[in-house]
Amino acid sequence: MSDLHIRHATLADIDTVLRFWREAAEGTSISDDHDGVARLIVRDPEALLLAERDGLLAGTVIAGFDGWRCSAYRLAVHPGHRRQGIATALLEAAERRFAALGGRRVDAMVLEANERAHHTWDAAGYQREDHWRRWVKPL
Ligand SMILES: CC(C)(COP(=O)(O)OP(=O)(O)OC[C@H]1O[C@@H](n2cnc3c(N)ncnc32)[C@H](O)[C@@H]1OP(=O)(O)O)[C@@H](O)C(=O)NCCC(=O)NCCS
């Protein structure tokens, strides 16, 4: 996609990204606020990838690597730009980052009811594992 530009988000992008997620992402995250996104960018300035078209935000993914696990979060594409390969391009960029850092496998948490997302992860080569459940504890 020649007109698609993928770059790392900076602190200056936070408000735009939060607005974008309200419109484009599936649900909300416990970290969907200014401090939450700022903490991510300060801790790992290369984790939040933005896809822009004509200077406007069209998609996001967080490519998180903690030295052990590669996790893709917040994959979202603007409703007006879907089915144009933007999620595919973002996942390819995330995977290039993980591979360069020595990552071995990518994880994604995907809601059971989000069928569109299932198609997307499947098309990108991801396989669903049925033998896990998420265990959580808010801090
Ligand atoms: C899921 C999402 C990120 C896909 O983004 P996208 O840019 O439209 O995806 P792509 O264009 O790269 O699609 C790649 C492939 O995934 C599959 N796919 C994507 N959307 C699909 C849909 N609505 N129905 C069926 N297959 C779909 C297709 O195989 C597609 O290839 P094709 O268009 O050549 O047939 C986007 O729909 C979105 O932002 N949804 C809301 C947020 C969300 O659910 N994120 C995932 C959280 S786990």
Coordinates of C-alpha atoms and ligand atoms in Angstrom, one line a residue:
M1 CA 0.0 0.0 0.0
S2 CA 2.1 2.8 -1.3
D3 CA 0.1 5.7 0.3
L4 CA 0.1 4.1 3.7
H5 CA 2.7 5.4 6.2
I6 CA 3.4 3.4 9.4
R7 CA 5.2 5.2 12.2
H8 CA 5.7 5.1 16.0
A9 CA 3.3 7.2 18.0
T10 CA 4.8 10.0 20.2
L11 CA 3.4 11.7 23.3
A12 CA 1.9 14.3 20.9
D13 CA -0.4 11.7 19.4
I14 CA -2.1 10.6 22.5
D15 CA -5.4 12.6 22.3
T16 CA -5.8 11.7 18.6
V17 CA -5.2 8.0 19.3
L18 CA -7.8 8.0 22.2
R19 CA -10.3 9.7 20.0
F20 CA -9.6 7.2 17.2
W21 CA -10.0 4.2 19.5
R22 CA -13.4 5.5 20.6
E23 CA -14.5 5.4 17.0
A24 CA -12.6 2.4 15.6
A25 CA -11.6 0.0 18.4
E26 CA -13.5 -2.9 19.8
G27 CA -14.6 -2.0 23.3
T28 CA -12.4 -0.1 25.7
S29 CA -9.3 -1.0 27.6
I30 CA -8.5 -0.4 31.3
S31 CA -5.6 1.7 30.0
D32 CA -7.6 3.9 27.6
D33 CA -6.7 7.2 29.0
H34 CA -4.0 9.8 28.7
D35 CA -1.8 8.4 31.5
G36 CA -2.3 4.9 30.3
V37 CA -1.1 5.6 26.7
A38 CA 1.7 8.0 27.9
R39 CA 3.0 5.2 30.2
L40 CA 3.2 2.8 27.2
I41 CA 5.0 5.3 25.0
V42 CA 7.5 6.3 27.7
R43 CA 8.2 2.7 28.6
D44 CA 8.6 1.5 25.0
P45 CA 8.6 4.4 22.4
E46 CA 8.4 1.9 19.5
A47 CA 5.4 -0.1 20.7
L48 CA 2.4 1.9 19.5
L49 CA 2.3 1.8 15.7
L50 CA 0.1 4.2 13.7
A51 CA -0.9 3.8 10.1
E52 CA -1.6 7.1 8.4
R53 CA -3.2 7.9 5.1
D54 CA -3.0 11.4 3.7
G55 CA -1.7 12.5 7.2
L56 CA -4.8 11.1 8.9
L57 CA -4.9 8.3 11.4
A58 CA -6.3 5.2 9.7
G59 CA -5.2 2.3 12.0
T60 CA -3.3 1.3 15.1
V61 CA -1.7 -1.7 16.8
I62 CA 0.3 -2.0 20.0
A63 CA 3.3 -4.3 19.4
G64 CA 4.3 -5.1 22.9
F65 CA 7.5 -7.0 23.7
D66 CA 8.7 -7.4 27.3
G67 CA 11.7 -9.6 26.5
W68 CA 9.6 -12.8 26.8
R69 CA 6.3 -12.5 25.1
C70 CA 5.2 -10.7 21.9
S71 CA 1.7 -9.3 22.3
A72 CA -0.4 -7.5 19.8
Y73 CA -3.1 -5.2 21.3
R74 CA -5.5 -2.5 20.1
L75 CA -5.5 -3.6 16.5
A76 CA -8.1 -1.1 15.0
V77 CA -8.8 0.3 11.6
H78 CA -11.1 3.3 10.9
P79 CA -14.5 2.1 9.7
G80 CA -14.1 4.2 6.5
H81 CA -10.8 2.4 5.7
R82 CA -11.5 -1.2 6.3
R83 CA -10.9 -4.1 3.9
Q84 CA -8.0 -2.2 2.3
G85 CA -5.2 -4.2 3.9
I86 CA -4.4 -1.7 6.7
A87 CA -4.7 -4.3 9.5
T88 CA -2.6 -6.6 7.4
A89 CA 0.1 -3.9 7.0
L90 CA 0.0 -3.1 10.7
L91 CA 0.4 -6.7 11.7
E92 CA 3.3 -7.1 9.3
A93 CA 5.0 -4.1 10.8
A94 CA 4.4 -5.5 14.3
E95 CA 5.8 -8.8 13.3
R96 CA 8.9 -7.2 11.8
R97 CA 9.5 -5.5 15.1
F98 CA 9.0 -8.6 17.1
A99 CA 11.3 -10.6 14.9
A100 CA 14.0 -7.9 15.1
L101 CA 13.9 -8.1 18.9
G102 CA 14.2 -11.9 18.9
G103 CA 10.5 -12.6 19.6
R104 CA 9.4 -16.2 18.9
R105 CA 5.6 -16.1 18.8
V106 CA 2.9 -13.5 18.8
D107 CA -0.1 -13.6 21.1
A108 CA -3.4 -11.7 20.6
M109 CA -6.5 -11.7 22.9
V110 CA -9.5 -11.8 20.7
L111 CA -13.1 -11.6 21.9
E112 CA -15.1 -14.8 21.2
A113 CA -17.9 -12.7 19.7
N114 CA -15.7 -10.6 17.4
E115 CA -16.0 -12.7 14.2
R116 CA -14.6 -10.0 12.0
A117 CA -11.5 -10.1 14.0
H118 CA -11.3 -13.9 13.8
H119 CA -11.3 -13.6 10.0
T120 CA -8.6 -11.0 10.2
W121 CA -6.3 -12.9 12.6
D122 CA -6.9 -16.1 10.6
A123 CA -6.0 -14.3 7.3
A124 CA -2.8 -13.1 8.9
G125 CA -1.8 -16.7 9.8
Y126 CA -2.8 -16.8 13.5
Q127 CA -4.3 -19.9 15.0
R128 CA -6.8 -20.0 17.8
E129 CA -5.9 -22.0 20.9
D130 CA -8.9 -23.3 22.8
H131 CA -7.2 -24.6 25.9
W132 CA -6.6 -21.2 27.5
R133 CA -8.7 -18.8 29.5
R134 CA -7.8 -15.3 30.6
W135 CA -7.2 -14.9 34.4
V136 CA -7.1 -11.3 35.6
K137 CA -6.8 -9.3 38.8
P138 CA -7.2 -5.5 38.7
L139 CA -4.4 -3.7 40.6
Ligands
LIG1 C1 -10.6 -6.3 12.5 C2 -10.1 -5.1 11.7 C3 -8.8 -4.5 12.5 C4 -9.6 -5.5 10.3 O1 -9.0 -4.4 9.7 P1 -8.9 -4.3 8.1 O2 -7.9 -3.2 7.8 O3 -10.3 -4.1 7.5 O4 -8.4 -5.7 7.7 P2 -7.7 -6.1 6.3 O5 -8.2 -5.2 5.2 O6 -6.2 -6.1 6.5 O7 -8.2 -7.5 6.1 C5 -7.3 -8.6 5.9 C6 -8.2 -9.9 5.7 O8 -8.9 -10.2 6.9 C7 -10.2 -10.7 6.6 N1 -11.2 -9.8 7.0 C8 -11.1 -8.5 7.5 N2 -12.3 -8.0 7.8 C9 -13.2 -8.9 7.5 C10 -14.6 -8.9 7.5 N3 -15.3 -7.9 7.9 N4 -15.3 -10.1 7.1 C11 -14.6 -11.1 6.7 N5 -13.2 -11.2 6.6 C12 -12.5 -10.1 7.0 C13 -10.2 -10.9 5.1 O9 -9.6 -12.2 4.8 C14 -9.2 -9.8 4.7 O10 -8.7 -10.0 3.4 P3 -9.5 -9.5 2.1 O11 -10.0 -8.1 2.3 O12 -8.5 -9.6 1.0 O13 -10.6 -10.5 2.0 C15 -11.2 -3.9 11.6 O14 -12.4 -4.5 11.1 C16 -11.5 -3.2 12.9 O15 -10.8 -2.3 13.3 N6 -12.5 -3.8 13.7 C17 -12.8 -3.2 15.0 C18 -11.7 -3.4 16.0 C19 -11.4 -4.8 16.2 O16 -12.3 -5.7 16.3 N7 -10.1 -5.1 16.3 C20 -9.6 -6.5 16.5 C21 -9.4 -6.7 18.0 S1 -8.8 -8.3 18.3

